[in-house]
Coordinates of C-alpha atoms in Angstrom, one line a residue:
X19 CA -84.5 -36.6 -13.7
X20 CA -81.6 -39.1 -13.1
X21 CA -78.5 -37.4 -11.7
X22 CA -76.3 -38.8 -14.4
X23 CA -78.5 -38.1 -17.4
X24 CA -76.3 -37.1 -20.3
X25 CA -75.7 -33.4 -20.5
X26 CA -77.1 -33.1 -24.0
X27 CA -80.5 -34.3 -22.7
X28 CA -80.3 -31.9 -19.8
X29 CA -79.6 -29.0 -22.2
X30 CA -82.4 -30.1 -24.4
X31 CA -84.8 -30.2 -21.5
X32 CA -83.8 -26.7 -20.5
X33 CA -84.5 -25.4 -24.0
X34 CA -87.8 -27.1 -24.1
X35 CA -88.7 -25.5 -20.8
X36 CA -87.9 -22.0 -22.1
X37 CA -90.9 -20.0 -23.3
X38 CA -91.1 -19.8 -27.1
X39 CA -91.5 -16.0 -26.9
X40 CA -88.2 -15.8 -25.0
X41 CA -86.3 -17.8 -27.6
X42 CA -87.9 -15.9 -30.5
X43 CA -86.9 -12.6 -28.9
X44 CA -83.4 -13.8 -28.4
X45 CA -83.7 -13.4 -24.6
X46 CA -80.7 -14.8 -22.7
X47 CA -81.1 -16.5 -19.4
X48 CA -78.8 -15.9 -16.4
X49 CA -75.8 -18.1 -16.9
X50 CA -74.7 -20.1 -13.9
X51 CA -71.2 -19.9 -12.5
X52 CA -70.4 -23.4 -13.7
X53 CA -71.8 -25.3 -16.6
X54 CA -72.3 -28.5 -14.6
X55 CA -76.0 -29.3 -14.1
X56 CA -77.1 -29.8 -10.5
X57 CA -76.7 -33.4 -9.5
X58 CA -74.2 -34.3 -12.3
X59 CA -70.7 -35.4 -11.1
X60 CA -69.0 -34.2 -14.2
X61 CA -65.6 -33.9 -12.5
X62 CA -65.6 -37.1 -10.3
X63 CA -62.0 -38.4 -9.8
X64 CA -61.1 -41.7 -11.4
X65 CA -58.1 -44.0 -11.9
X66 CA -57.1 -41.8 -14.8
X67 CA -54.9 -38.8 -13.9
X68 CA -56.4 -35.4 -14.4
X69 CA -55.7 -31.7 -13.4
X70 CA -52.1 -32.2 -14.4
X71 CA -50.1 -29.0 -14.0
X72 CA -46.4 -28.0 -14.1
X73 CA -45.1 -25.3 -11.7
X74 CA -41.7 -23.7 -11.4
X75 CA -39.0 -24.9 -9.1
X76 CA -37.0 -22.4 -7.1
X77 CA -34.4 -22.7 -9.8
X78 CA -36.5 -23.2 -12.9
X79 CA -33.5 -24.0 -15.1
X80 CA -32.9 -27.3 -13.3
X81 CA -36.4 -28.5 -12.3
X82 CA -40.1 -28.0 -12.1
X83 CA -43.0 -29.3 -9.9
X84 CA -45.8 -31.6 -11.1
X85 CA -49.1 -32.1 -9.5
X86 CA -52.2 -34.1 -10.5
X87 CA -55.4 -35.7 -9.2
X88 CA -56.8 -39.3 -9.2
X89 CA -59.4 -41.3 -7.3
X90 CA -58.8 -41.9 -3.6
X91 CA -57.7 -45.5 -4.3
X92 CA -54.4 -44.3 -6.0
X93 CA -51.6 -43.7 -3.6
X94 CA -47.9 -42.7 -4.2
X95 CA -47.8 -42.9 -8.0
X96 CA -44.8 -41.9 -10.0
X97 CA -43.7 -39.4 -12.7
X98 CA -41.7 -40.8 -15.7
X99 CA -39.4 -38.3 -17.4
X100 CA -37.0 -38.4 -20.3
X101 CA -35.3 -35.8 -22.6
X102 CA -37.8 -35.4 -25.4
X103 CA -36.9 -36.9 -28.8
X104 CA -38.5 -37.4 -32.1
X105 CA -39.0 -41.2 -31.9
X106 CA -42.2 -42.7 -30.4
X107 CA -39.7 -45.0 -28.5
X108 CA -39.2 -42.8 -25.4
X109 CA -36.2 -44.9 -24.3
X110 CA -35.0 -45.3 -20.7
X111 CA -37.1 -43.2 -18.3
X112 CA -36.3 -41.6 -14.9
X113 CA -38.9 -42.3 -12.3
X114 CA -39.8 -39.9 -9.5
X115 CA -42.1 -40.9 -6.6
X116 CA -45.0 -38.6 -5.7
X117 CA -46.4 -37.6 -2.3
X118 CA -50.2 -38.0 -2.0
X119 CA -52.8 -36.1 0.0
X120 CA -56.5 -36.8 0.2
X121 CA -59.4 -34.3 -0.2
X122 CA -63.2 -34.8 0.0
X123 CA -65.3 -32.7 -2.3
X124 CA -68.7 -32.6 -3.9
X125 CA -67.4 -34.9 -6.6
X126 CA -66.2 -37.5 -4.1
X127 CA -63.0 -38.4 -2.4
X128 CA -59.8 -37.7 -4.4
X129 CA -56.0 -38.1 -4.0
X130 CA -53.8 -35.2 -5.0
X131 CA -50.2 -36.0 -5.9
X132 CA -47.1 -33.9 -6.2
X133 CA -43.5 -34.5 -7.3
X134 CA -40.5 -32.3 -7.5
X135 CA -38.4 -33.0 -10.6
X136 CA -34.8 -31.8 -10.1
X137 CA -31.4 -32.3 -11.5
X138 CA -32.4 -31.3 -15.1
X139 CA -30.5 -29.6 -17.8
X140 CA -31.2 -25.9 -18.6
X141 CA -33.0 -25.0 -21.8
X142 CA -34.0 -28.6 -22.4
X143 CA -37.3 -30.0 -23.6
X144 CA -38.4 -32.9 -21.3
X145 CA -41.2 -35.4 -22.0
X146 CA -43.0 -36.7 -19.0
X147 CA -46.2 -38.4 -17.8
X148 CA -47.9 -39.2 -14.6
X149 CA -49.3 -42.4 -13.2
X150 CA -52.9 -43.2 -12.2
X151 CA -54.4 -46.4 -11.0
X152 CA -53.1 -48.9 -13.6
X153 CA -53.2 -46.0 -16.1
X154 CA -50.9 -43.2 -17.4
X155 CA -51.5 -39.7 -18.6
X156 CA -50.5 -38.8 -22.1
X157 CA -46.8 -37.7 -22.5
X158 CA -46.4 -34.0 -21.8
X159 CA -43.6 -31.7 -22.9
X160 CA -42.1 -28.9 -20.8
X161 CA -38.9 -26.9 -21.3
X162 CA -36.6 -25.8 -18.5
X163 CA -35.5 -22.2 -18.2
X164 CA -32.5 -21.1 -20.2
X165 CA -29.6 -19.0 -19.2
X166 CA -30.2 -15.6 -17.5
X167 CA -29.4 -13.6 -20.6
X168 CA -31.7 -15.6 -23.0
X169 CA -34.9 -13.9 -24.2
X170 CA -38.0 -14.8 -22.2
X171 CA -41.8 -14.5 -22.9
X172 CA -44.3 -14.9 -20.1
X173 CA -48.0 -14.4 -19.6
X174 CA -49.8 -12.5 -16.8
X175 CA -53.5 -13.1 -16.1
X176 CA -55.7 -11.3 -13.7
X177 CA -58.6 -13.0 -11.9
X178 CA -60.3 -15.8 -13.8
X179 CA -62.7 -16.6 -10.9
X180 CA -66.2 -16.7 -12.4
X181 CA -67.6 -18.7 -15.3
X182 CA -64.2 -20.1 -16.2
X183 CA -65.4 -22.7 -18.7
X184 CA -67.8 -20.3 -20.4
X185 CA -65.9 -17.0 -20.5
X186 CA -62.3 -17.4 -19.3
X187 CA -61.4 -20.1 -21.8
X188 CA -61.3 -17.8 -24.9
X189 CA -59.0 -15.4 -23.2
X190 CA -56.5 -18.1 -22.1
X191 CA -56.6 -19.6 -25.6
X192 CA -56.1 -16.2 -27.2
X193 CA -53.1 -15.5 -25.0
X194 CA -51.5 -18.8 -26.2
X195 CA -52.3 -17.7 -29.8
X196 CA -50.6 -14.4 -29.3
X197 CA -47.6 -15.7 -27.5
X198 CA -46.9 -19.3 -28.5
X199 CA -43.3 -18.9 -27.3
X200 CA -44.4 -18.3 -23.7
X201 CA -42.7 -20.5 -21.1
X202 CA -44.2 -19.1 -17.9
X203 CA -47.7 -18.0 -16.8
X204 CA -48.4 -15.9 -13.8
X205 CA -52.0 -15.9 -12.3
X206 CA -52.8 -13.0 -9.9
X207 CA -55.2 -14.9 -7.7
X208 CA -58.9 -15.7 -7.5
X209 CA -58.6 -18.5 -9.9
X210 CA -62.0 -19.8 -8.8
X211 CA -64.9 -18.3 -6.8
X212 CA -64.9 -21.0 -4.1
X213 CA -66.6 -21.5 -0.8
X214 CA -70.0 -22.3 -2.2
X215 CA -70.1 -26.1 -2.3
X216 CA -69.1 -26.1 -6.0
X217 CA -65.4 -25.6 -5.4
X218 CA -64.4 -28.9 -7.1
X219 CA -66.5 -28.2 -10.1
X220 CA -65.0 -24.7 -10.3
X221 CA -61.4 -26.1 -10.2
X222 CA -62.4 -28.7 -12.8
X223 CA -63.6 -25.9 -15.1
X224 CA -60.5 -23.8 -14.4
X225 CA -58.3 -26.7 -15.7
X226 CA -60.6 -27.1 -18.7
X227 CA -60.1 -23.4 -19.4
X228 CA -56.4 -23.4 -19.0
X229 CA -56.1 -26.5 -21.2
X230 CA -52.7 -27.3 -22.7
X231 CA -51.1 -24.3 -21.0
X232 CA -51.1 -26.3 -17.8
X233 CA -48.2 -28.3 -19.0
X234 CA -46.8 -26.5 -22.0
X235 CA -45.6 -23.7 -19.7
X236 CA -44.9 -23.6 -16.0
X237 CA -47.7 -22.0 -14.0
X238 CA -47.2 -19.7 -11.0
X239 CA -50.4 -18.6 -9.2
X240 CA -50.8 -16.1 -6.3
X241 CA -53.6 -16.9 -3.8
X242 CA -56.6 -14.6 -3.8
X243 CA -59.3 -14.1 -1.2
X244 CA -61.5 -16.6 -3.0
X245 CA -58.9 -19.3 -2.4
X246 CA -59.9 -18.9 1.2
X247 CA -63.2 -19.5 2.9
X248 CA -64.9 -17.9 6.0
X249 CA -64.9 -20.1 9.1
X250 CA -67.5 -19.2 11.7
X251 CA -69.0 -16.7 9.3
X252 CA -71.1 -13.9 10.7
X253 CA -69.9 -14.6 14.3
X254 CA -67.2 -12.8 16.4
X255 CA -64.9 -15.8 15.7
X256 CA -65.1 -15.4 11.9
X257 CA -61.7 -15.9 10.3
X258 CA -60.2 -16.7 6.9
X259 CA -59.1 -20.3 6.3
X260 CA -57.2 -21.5 3.3
X261 CA -59.3 -23.7 1.1
X262 CA -58.3 -27.4 0.7
X263 CA -57.6 -27.2 -3.0
X264 CA -54.9 -24.6 -2.9
X265 CA -52.1 -26.5 -1.2
X266 CA -52.9 -29.7 -3.1
X267 CA -53.5 -28.3 -6.6
X268 CA -50.0 -26.8 -7.3
X269 CA -46.5 -28.1 -6.5
X270 CA -45.0 -24.7 -5.6
X271 CA -41.5 -23.9 -4.0
X272 CA -41.5 -24.3 -0.2
X273 CA -39.6 -21.1 0.5
X274 CA -42.4 -18.8 1.7
X275 CA -42.7 -16.1 4.3
X276 CA -43.2 -16.9 8.0
X277 CA -46.9 -17.3 8.7
X278 CA -47.7 -17.6 4.9
X279 CA -45.5 -20.6 4.1
X280 CA -48.1 -22.4 1.9
X281 CA -49.2 -19.3 0.0
X282 CA -46.0 -17.2 -0.7
X283 CA -42.9 -18.3 -2.6
X284 CA -40.2 -17.1 -4.9
X285 CA -38.4 -18.5 -7.9
X286 CA -35.8 -17.5 -10.5
X287 CA -36.7 -17.8 -14.1
X288 CA -34.2 -16.9 -16.8
X289 CA -33.0 -13.5 -15.7
X290 CA -35.9 -12.5 -13.5
X291 CA -36.7 -13.2 -9.8
X292 CA -40.5 -13.6 -9.3
X293 CA -41.8 -13.1 -5.8
X294 CA -45.4 -14.2 -5.0
X295 CA -47.1 -12.7 -2.0
X296 CA -50.3 -13.6 -0.2
X297 CA -52.3 -10.4 0.2
X298 CA -55.2 -12.0 1.9
X299 CA -53.0 -13.4 4.7
X300 CA -51.3 -10.0 5.0
X301 CA -54.6 -8.1 5.3
X302 CA -56.8 -10.5 7.2
X303 CA -54.3 -12.8 9.1
X304 CA -51.8 -10.2 10.2
X305 CA -48.7 -11.4 8.2
X306 CA -48.1 -8.1 6.3
X307 CA -45.0 -7.2 8.3
X308 CA -43.5 -10.7 8.1
X309 CA -44.1 -10.9 4.4
X310 CA -42.6 -7.5 3.9
X311 CA -39.4 -8.5 5.7
X312 CA -39.2 -11.8 3.7
X313 CA -39.8 -9.8 0.5
X314 CA -37.0 -7.5 1.4
X315 CA -34.6 -10.3 2.0
X316 CA -35.6 -12.1 -1.1
X317 CA -35.2 -9.1 -3.4
X318 CA -31.9 -8.1 -1.7
X319 CA -30.5 -11.4 -2.7
X320 CA -31.7 -11.2 -6.3
X321 CA -28.8 -12.0 -8.7
X322 CA -30.8 -11.1 -11.8
X323 CA -31.3 -7.8 -13.6
X324 CA -35.1 -8.0 -13.4
X325 CA -37.7 -8.5 -10.7
X326 CA -41.5 -9.1 -10.7
X327 CA -43.9 -9.2 -7.7
X328 CA -47.2 -11.0 -8.0
X329 CA -50.0 -10.3 -5.5
X330 CA -53.8 -10.5 -5.6
X331 CA -54.8 -7.3 -3.8
X332 CA -53.5 -4.0 -5.4
X333 CA -51.3 -1.5 -3.6
X334 CA -53.5 1.2 -5.2
X335 CA -57.0 -0.1 -5.6
X336 CA -58.8 1.1 -8.7
X337 CA -62.2 0.1 -7.4
X338 CA -64.3 2.5 -5.3
X339 CA -64.3 2.0 -1.5
X340 CA -61.3 -0.3 -1.4
X341 CA -58.1 0.7 0.4
X342 CA -55.5 -2.0 1.3
X343 CA -53.7 0.1 3.9
X344 CA -51.6 -2.7 5.4
X345 CA -50.1 -3.5 2.0
X346 CA -49.2 0.2 1.4
X347 CA -47.7 0.6 4.8
X348 CA -45.7 -2.6 5.0
X349 CA -45.2 -4.0 1.5
X350 CA -45.2 -1.0 -0.8
X351 CA -42.1 0.6 0.7
X352 CA -40.1 -2.6 0.0
X353 CA -41.3 -2.7 -3.6
X354 CA -40.3 1.0 -4.0
X355 CA -36.9 0.7 -2.2
X356 CA -35.9 -2.4 -4.1
X357 CA -37.1 -0.9 -7.4
X358 CA -39.2 -3.9 -8.5
X359 CA -39.9 -3.6 -12.2
X360 CA -43.5 -4.8 -12.3
X361 CA -46.1 -5.4 -9.6
X362 CA -48.8 -7.6 -11.1
X363 CA -52.2 -7.6 -9.4
X364 CA -55.8 -8.6 -9.6
X365 CA -58.8 -8.5 -7.3
X366 CA -60.5 -5.3 -8.6
X367 CA -61.9 -6.6 -11.9
X368 CA -60.9 -3.6 -14.0
X369 CA -57.7 -2.6 -15.8
X370 CA -55.4 0.1 -14.6
X371 CA -51.7 1.1 -14.7
X372 CA -49.9 3.7 -12.5
X373 CA -46.3 4.5 -11.7
X374 CA -44.7 4.2 -8.3
X375 CA -44.2 6.8 -5.6
X376 CA -41.6 8.6 -7.7
X377 CA -43.3 9.1 -11.1
X378 CA -40.0 10.2 -12.6
X379 CA -38.6 6.7 -12.2
X380 CA -39.5 4.0 -14.6
X381 CA -40.1 1.4 -11.9
X382 CA -42.1 0.0 -10.3
X383 CA -45.0 -0.1 -12.6
X384 CA -48.2 -1.2 -10.8
X385 CA -50.7 -3.2 -13.0
X386 CA -54.2 -4.5 -12.3
X387 CA -56.0 -6.7 -14.8
X388 CA -58.9 -9.2 -15.1
X389 CA -59.5 -12.2 -17.3
X390 CA -62.9 -13.4 -16.2
X391 CA -66.6 -12.5 -16.5
X392 CA -66.9 -10.5 -13.2
X393 CA -66.4 -6.8 -13.9
X394 CA -66.4 -3.7 -11.7
X395 CA -66.5 0.0 -12.1
X396 CA -63.4 2.3 -11.8
X397 CA -63.2 4.7 -8.9
X398 CA -62.7 8.4 -9.5
X399 CA -59.2 8.1 -8.1
X400 CA -58.3 5.4 -10.6
X401 CA -59.5 7.7 -13.5
X402 CA -57.3 10.4 -12.1
X403 CA -54.2 8.5 -11.1
X404 CA -54.1 5.6 -13.6
X405 CA -53.7 5.5 -17.3
X406 CA -54.8 3.7 -19.3
X407 CA -57.8 2.2 -17.5
X408 CA -60.6 -0.1 -18.7
X409 CA -64.0 -1.3 -17.6
X410 CA -66.1 -4.2 -18.9
X411 CA -63.1 -5.7 -20.7
X412 CA -61.5 -9.1 -20.5
X413 CA -57.7 -8.9 -20.9
X414 CA -54.4 -10.8 -20.8
X415 CA -50.8 -9.6 -20.8
X416 CA -47.7 -10.7 -22.7
X417 CA -44.3 -9.7 -21.2
X418 CA -41.1 -10.1 -23.1
X419 CA -37.6 -9.8 -21.5
X420 CA -34.7 -9.4 -23.8
X421 CA -31.4 -8.1 -22.5
X422 CA -31.9 -4.6 -21.2
X423 CA -35.5 -4.3 -22.4
X424 CA -38.8 -5.4 -20.9
X425 CA -41.7 -5.2 -23.4
X426 CA -45.2 -5.2 -21.9
X427 CA -48.5 -5.6 -23.8
X428 CA -52.1 -5.9 -22.5
X429 CA -54.5 -7.3 -25.1
X430 CA -58.2 -7.8 -25.1
X431 CA -60.1 -11.1 -25.4
X432 CA -60.0 -10.8 -29.1
X433 CA -56.3 -10.0 -29.2
X434 CA -56.5 -6.3 -29.8
X435 CA -53.7 -4.2 -28.3
X436 CA -54.9 -2.1 -25.3
X437 CA -51.8 -1.0 -23.5
X438 CA -48.1 -1.2 -24.2
X439 CA -44.8 0.1 -22.9
X440 CA -41.1 -0.7 -22.6
X441 CA -38.7 -0.4 -19.7
X442 CA -35.2 0.0 -20.9
X443 CA -31.9 0.0 -19.0
X444 CA -29.3 -2.4 -17.6
X445 CA -30.0 -1.5 -13.9
X446 CA -33.0 -0.1 -12.0
X447 CA -31.2 3.2 -11.6
X448 CA -30.8 3.7 -15.3
X449 CA -34.1 2.4 -16.5
X450 CA -36.5 4.6 -18.5
X451 CA -40.1 4.1 -19.5
X452 CA -41.2 4.3 -23.1
X453 CA -44.9 4.4 -24.0
X454 CA -46.0 2.5 -27.1
X455 CA -49.2 4.0 -28.5
X456 CA -49.2 2.7 -32.1
X457 CA -51.8 0.1 -32.7
X458 CA -53.6 0.6 -29.4
X459 CA -57.4 0.7 -29.4
X460 CA -59.3 3.5 -27.7
X461 CA -59.8 3.3 -23.9
X462 CA -62.9 1.4 -22.9
X463 CA -65.5 2.6 -20.4
X464 CA -68.6 0.6 -19.7
X465 CA -71.3 1.9 -22.0
X466 CA -74.0 0.3 -19.9
X467 CA -75.5 1.6 -16.7
X468 CA -74.5 -1.7 -15.1
X469 CA -71.6 -4.1 -15.4
X470 CA -71.7 -7.9 -15.1
X471 CA -70.8 -9.1 -11.7
X472 CA -70.5 -12.7 -10.5
X473 CA -72.6 -15.8 -11.1
X474 CA -76.0 -14.1 -11.1
X475 CA -75.0 -11.3 -13.4
X476 CA -76.0 -8.7 -10.8
X477 CA -74.3 -5.4 -10.9
X478 CA -72.1 -3.2 -8.7
X479 CA -72.2 0.5 -9.2

């Protein structure tokens, strides 16, 4: 079968090959991790810009980062930017040059471009587009952060990781439906599965799943262990190496911790300081102590009333047989001492919430959530120490900050309310936690003997 046979014909051939008794019985076949048939270069780069994404600048009220991808022949393109207006005549444009870096993948050689857009006005809607090879993207629109006391809505997503096109898409779209006023999206790592020769297809499907959120809001991801790969695997020299897509895909602030400069960063967004840590580097590459010291300095200098930490691996793991000791020994004491309001995490593919070391205090609140298809079982410890919890459930979170109140909601893939609370108070010392139970659905445990796990739908018990 030719490699570039149209996908419709490939799907038709697959259906014809399926036994009639299987179709009649409604039997479902194992769904692959990506929807790209073998040998088809669905995501080959071209002169047209794609994978366009906006990310926060260190000061999100005066700038943002832009990154995108093209064919390898396109070098040093530009961003055009203008204050958005109502006329199709965009008027005089500011031009910002991009820096380009190449990457070879299963879909061919590509150039990734990034530009830092600065000197902008706060709380202003900007229209912008990026250049390809003799081509342009559509005009996008992104609003800069407003004053620190202005209300803010943001989204928090746990791992997407597996089957993004098939099963993460609906969750990300539902989040946008539930919070159309969101200006910021936080991703808690493992955006893709990675390391299997299909990395570029997985990133292509991640961007398809994210859709318009990639530019309508600014996106701040944390790296997960699946953004790394194993060099010298199964040998004494085995070590974690950051995958090539991560430093090229996002234009993130360059203010990270020593030893984790490419994967940790912080930024200020409208009354909240967000600090993004690299749990994989801390646990596997020995940077926990350096990241903790950097975190402490960054939080000590926070001029805003609120703070959020974003990290992939949880401080308290809700999955059986996981225990991130180095994070609890080095990072957790800083989170507790600095009274971070929310610690947003992923990695364990369940839902769980628990208070900090001093349960009488409102903060920190430690959250673990999951967007994607891969699901795990809760440990007995999580059932004892976390509430609420969930298994076998795709979720997203909406967080609203307004003055002295932080309002948190976790919702299922169909938009149903699963968890909700408010933190109220002008300062960390005066904050109180208020549970919101009205409208919540019942806690969800997996009703099956096995839960979906990974690309082959095998199970973990």
